[in-house]
Short mmCIF file of C-alpha atoms in Angstrom, two decimals:
data_model
loop_
_atom_site.label_atom_id
_atom_site.label_comp_id
_atom_site.label_asym_id
_atom_site.label_seq_id
_atom_site.Cartn_x
_atom_site.Cartn_y
_atom_site.Cartn_z
CA UNK S 195 13.93 -6.44 -15.37
CA UNK S 196 14.72 -2.74 -14.75
CA UNK S 197 11.78 -0.34 -15.02
CA UNK S 198 13.76 1.75 -17.51
CA UNK S 199 13.65 -1.17 -19.95
CA UNK S 200 9.83 -1.40 -19.87
CA UNK S 201 8.01 0.90 -22.33
CA UNK S 202 6.09 3.75 -20.63
CA UNK S 203 7.07 2.61 -17.10
CA UNK S 204 8.02 5.46 -14.74
CA UNK S 205 11.28 5.20 -12.79
CA UNK S 206 11.28 5.46 -8.99
CA UNK S 207 13.37 8.31 -7.57
CA UNK S 208 13.09 7.33 -3.89
CA UNK S 209 16.03 5.95 -1.94
CA UNK S 210 15.44 2.28 -1.15
CA UNK S 211 13.23 1.75 -4.21
CA UNK S 212 15.48 -0.09 -6.65
CA UNK S 213 13.14 0.01 -9.63
CA UNK S 214 12.87 -3.56 -10.91
CA UNK S 215 9.99 -5.77 -11.96
CA UNK S 216 10.43 -9.37 -10.81
CA UNK S 217 8.46 -12.27 -12.26
CA UNK S 218 8.80 -15.83 -10.98
CA UNK S 219 7.36 -18.74 -9.04
CA UNK S 220 6.56 -18.61 -5.31
CA UNK S 221 5.50 -22.05 -4.10
CA UNK S 222 3.39 -23.21 -7.03
CA UNK S 223 2.04 -19.77 -7.94
CA UNK S 224 3.22 -17.44 -10.67
CA UNK S 225 3.89 -14.05 -9.08
CA UNK S 226 4.97 -10.57 -10.09
CA UNK S 227 6.70 -8.25 -7.64
CA UNK S 228 7.58 -4.59 -7.86
CA UNK S 229 10.86 -3.67 -6.21
CA UNK S 230 10.10 0.00 -5.81
CA UNK S 231 6.97 1.96 -6.57
CA UNK S 232 6.01 5.41 -7.82
CA UNK S 233 4.53 8.21 -5.76
CA UNK S 234 2.42 11.23 -6.50
CA UNK S 235 4.89 13.43 -4.58
CA UNK S 236 7.63 12.53 -7.06
CA UNK S 237 5.77 14.60 -9.63
CA UNK S 238 4.06 11.74 -11.46
CA UNK S 239 0.42 11.94 -12.45
CA UNK S 240 -2.03 9.51 -10.91
CA UNK S 241 -2.19 7.71 -14.26
CA UNK S 242 1.59 7.19 -14.16
CA UNK S 243 1.53 6.12 -10.49
CA UNK S 244 -1.07 3.44 -11.23
CA UNK S 245 0.22 2.36 -14.66
CA UNK S 246 1.84 -0.81 -13.22
CA UNK S 247 -1.57 -1.97 -12.00
CA UNK S 248 -2.90 -1.63 -15.55
CA UNK S 249 0.03 -3.73 -16.78
CA UNK S 250 -0.64 -6.35 -14.10
CA UNK S 251 -4.28 -6.54 -15.14
CA UNK S 252 -3.34 -7.13 -18.77
CA UNK S 253 -0.95 -9.90 -17.67
CA UNK S 254 -3.75 -11.66 -15.79
CA UNK S 255 -3.07 -10.76 -12.16
CA UNK S 256 -6.07 -11.75 -9.99
CA UNK S 257 -4.87 -10.74 -6.51
CA UNK S 258 -2.81 -7.74 -5.44
CA UNK S 259 -0.76 -7.62 -2.24
CA UNK S 260 0.21 -4.09 -1.21
CA UNK S 261 2.48 -2.96 1.59
CA UNK S 262 3.72 0.36 2.85
CA UNK S 263 5.51 2.14 5.65
CA UNK S 264 3.10 4.31 7.62
CA UNK S 265 2.96 6.60 10.60
CA UNK S 266 0.78 5.47 13.48
CA UNK S 267 -2.30 7.57 14.22
CA UNK S 268 -3.69 5.15 16.81
CA UNK S 269 -2.31 5.30 20.35
CA UNK S 270 -2.81 1.55 20.77
CA UNK S 271 -0.23 0.85 18.06
CA UNK S 272 3.51 0.56 18.53
CA UNK S 273 6.49 0.89 16.20
CA UNK S 274 7.00 -2.31 14.20
CA UNK S 275 3.33 -3.34 14.25
CA UNK S 276 1.81 -4.91 11.16
CA UNK S 277 -1.52 -3.22 10.48
CA UNK S 278 -3.91 -5.10 8.22
CA UNK S 279 -5.63 -2.42 6.15
CA UNK S 280 -9.38 -2.86 6.48
CA UNK S 281 -10.34 0.37 4.69
CA UNK S 282 -8.81 3.59 3.44
CA UNK S 283 -9.45 7.31 3.10
CA UNK S 284 -8.41 8.96 -0.16
CA UNK S 285 -6.91 12.34 0.77
CA UNK S 286 -4.98 12.86 -2.46
CA UNK S 287 -5.81 16.01 -4.46
CA UNK S 288 -6.23 14.00 -7.70
CA UNK S 289 -8.23 10.83 -8.30
CA UNK S 290 -6.61 8.00 -10.31
CA UNK S 291 -9.82 7.36 -12.29
CA UNK S 292 -10.30 11.00 -13.28
CA UNK S 293 -10.69 11.42 -17.03
CA UNK S 294 -12.03 9.09 -19.68
CA UNK S 295 -13.17 5.79 -18.19
CA UNK S 296 -10.95 2.85 -19.08
CA UNK S 297 -13.22 -0.15 -19.76
CA UNK S 298 -11.67 -2.44 -17.16
CA UNK S 299 -14.51 -1.36 -14.91
CA UNK S 300 -17.57 0.92 -14.65
CA UNK S 301 -17.52 4.69 -14.65
CA UNK S 302 -18.52 4.68 -10.96
CA UNK S 303 -16.87 1.62 -9.39
CA UNK S 304 -18.16 0.37 -6.06
CA UNK S 305 -15.68 0.66 -3.17
CA UNK S 306 -17.58 -0.89 -0.26
CA UNK S 307 -14.93 -3.63 0.07
CA UNK S 308 -11.60 -2.24 -1.14
CA UNK S 309 -9.68 -4.82 0.92
CA UNK S 310 -10.97 -8.36 0.50
CA UNK S 311 -12.58 -9.82 3.64
CA UNK S 312 -11.65 -13.42 2.79
CA UNK S 313 -8.01 -12.50 2.31
CA UNK S 314 -8.01 -10.66 5.65
CA UNK S 315 -9.42 -13.76 7.34
CA UNK S 316 -6.66 -15.89 5.79
CA UNK S 317 -4.00 -13.47 7.05
CA UNK S 318 -5.45 -13.57 10.56
CA UNK S 319 -5.39 -17.38 10.58
CA UNK S 320 -1.77 -17.52 9.42
CA UNK S 321 -0.68 -14.83 11.91
CA UNK S 322 -2.33 -16.74 14.74
CA UNK S 323 -0.61 -19.98 13.72
CA UNK S 324 2.78 -18.24 13.55
CA UNK S 325 2.20 -16.12 16.67
CA UNK S 326 2.57 -12.85 14.75
CA UNK S 327 0.92 -9.77 16.23
CA UNK S 328 -1.51 -8.09 13.84
CA UNK S 329 -3.46 -4.90 14.35
CA UNK S 330 -6.23 -3.64 12.10
CA UNK S 331 -7.15 -0.20 10.90
CA UNK S 332 -7.93 2.41 8.29
CA UNK S 333 -5.12 3.87 6.17
CA UNK S 334 -5.27 7.45 4.94
CA UNK S 335 -3.32 8.30 1.80
CA UNK S 336 -1.91 11.84 1.68
CA UNK S 337 0.13 13.77 -0.84
CA UNK S 338 3.45 14.24 1.03
CA UNK S 339 6.40 14.40 0.81
CA UNK S 340 6.66 16.22 4.15
CA UNK S 341 5.89 14.08 7.19
CA UNK S 342 2.76 15.07 9.08
CA UNK S 343 2.60 17.59 11.88
CA UNK S 344 1.18 16.57 15.29
CA UNK S 345 -1.97 18.54 14.48
CA UNK S 346 -2.34 16.76 11.15
CA UNK S 347 -2.03 13.37 12.83
CA UNK S 348 -4.76 14.34 15.27
CA UNK S 349 -6.95 15.59 12.42
CA UNK S 350 -6.48 12.40 10.41
CA UNK S 351 -7.24 10.29 13.48
CA UNK S 352 -10.41 12.34 14.02
CA UNK S 353 -11.38 11.52 10.43
CA UNK S 354 -11.04 7.82 11.25
CA UNK S 355 -7.47 7.02 10.22
CA UNK S 356 -5.24 4.64 12.18
CA UNK S 357 -2.20 5.00 9.91
CA UNK S 358 -0.95 7.69 7.54
CA UNK S 359 1.10 7.24 4.37
CA UNK S 360 1.86 8.63 0.93
CA UNK S 361 1.00 5.70 -1.34
CA UNK S 362 -1.23 2.63 -1.82
CA UNK S 363 -4.67 4.25 -2.13
CA UNK S 364 -4.36 5.13 -5.86
CA UNK S 365 -3.13 1.63 -6.73
CA UNK S 366 -5.91 -0.02 -4.73
CA UNK S 367 -8.60 2.10 -6.39
CA UNK S 368 -7.35 1.14 -9.86
CA UNK S 369 -7.00 -2.51 -8.88
CA UNK S 370 -10.59 -2.61 -7.69
CA UNK S 371 -11.67 -0.84 -10.89
CA UNK S 372 -10.01 -3.76 -12.71
CA UNK S 373 -11.75 -6.35 -10.54
CA UNK S 374 -8.50 -7.37 -8.82
CA UNK S 375 -8.83 -8.48 -5.19
CA UNK S 376 -6.60 -6.59 -2.75
CA UNK S 377 -4.90 -7.36 0.55
CA UNK S 378 -2.81 -4.70 2.27
CA UNK S 379 -0.47 -4.31 5.25
CA UNK S 380 1.01 -1.14 6.72
CA UNK S 381 4.20 -1.41 8.74
CA UNK S 382 3.96 1.16 11.52
CA UNK S 383 7.40 2.76 11.35
CA UNK S 384 6.85 5.76 13.62
CA UNK S 385 4.21 7.05 16.00
CA UNK S 386 2.83 10.42 15.04
CA UNK S 387 0.03 10.51 17.58
CA UNK S 388 1.19 10.23 21.17
CA UNK S 389 1.71 12.41 24.20
CA UNK S 390 5.24 13.06 22.96
CA UNK S 391 5.25 12.90 19.12
CA UNK S 392 8.54 11.72 17.66
CA UNK S 393 10.54 13.13 14.79
CA UNK S 394 10.74 10.89 11.74
CA UNK S 395 13.55 10.53 9.20
CA UNK S 396 13.54 8.45 6.03
CA UNK S 397 16.41 6.36 7.40
CA UNK S 398 14.53 5.56 10.62
CA UNK S 399 11.40 4.66 8.67
CA UNK S 400 13.43 2.32 6.43
CA UNK S 401 15.09 0.68 9.44
CA UNK S 402 11.77 0.00 11.18
CA UNK S 403 10.26 -1.34 7.95
CA UNK S 404 13.23 -3.66 7.36
CA UNK S 405 12.90 -5.14 10.86
CA UNK S 406 9.19 -5.91 10.41
CA UNK S 407 9.45 -7.09 6.82
CA UNK S 408 10.30 -10.77 7.57
CA UNK S 409 7.07 -11.15 9.56
CA UNK S 410 5.06 -9.59 6.76
CA UNK S 411 6.80 -11.88 4.28
CA UNK S 412 5.76 -14.92 6.33
CA UNK S 413 2.13 -13.86 6.10
CA UNK S 414 2.30 -13.09 2.37
CA UNK S 415 4.00 -16.40 1.58
CA UNK S 416 1.44 -18.31 3.62
CA UNK S 417 -1.45 -16.58 1.89
CA UNK S 418 -0.04 -17.13 -1.59
CA UNK S 419 0.54 -20.83 -0.95
#
């Protein structure tokens, strides 16, 4: 169903984000998928960005799979790598839980395990069986929409980030506040930290993400089944 037909749902304005909510069966599991997401840089508030997670919680979602396109801030990575997100750094200027606490969780939710260790172990097992290369790292969520400068990539890497992107962190925080388990993958679509940093365009990022997506889909499908 189109987002515009769902009360209070924002509408994605980013090219490549169609803006549809898909509900169906994958294997023997009932699943919900978002074809397109919302970003802080589009002008939405953090409450609007994370509203779909609130809807998912009310519909009974127990596990959230998140994916994103990200710039590599680790020299050991290469374009097209699938990075399992093991932790994140929230570098957004606004927090998604700011304001009155919604009683899906405590006022001060614990974040020592934002990405579920058991789910990560399952992904590693499936990737090994299917001979899919996985790397692991910390994702830093930034405001955007400009891509990062070489100096910013170096600074983020110094802070502990292996990949940089403009999404995911707000949704994960709200999911954990709701008690939803989370598994996340970043597709490394460009390398921002290297001896010769590359320029990045939205089209090139989309192309790299599309090439890696079938491998990520294999892992997601295996985990869900």
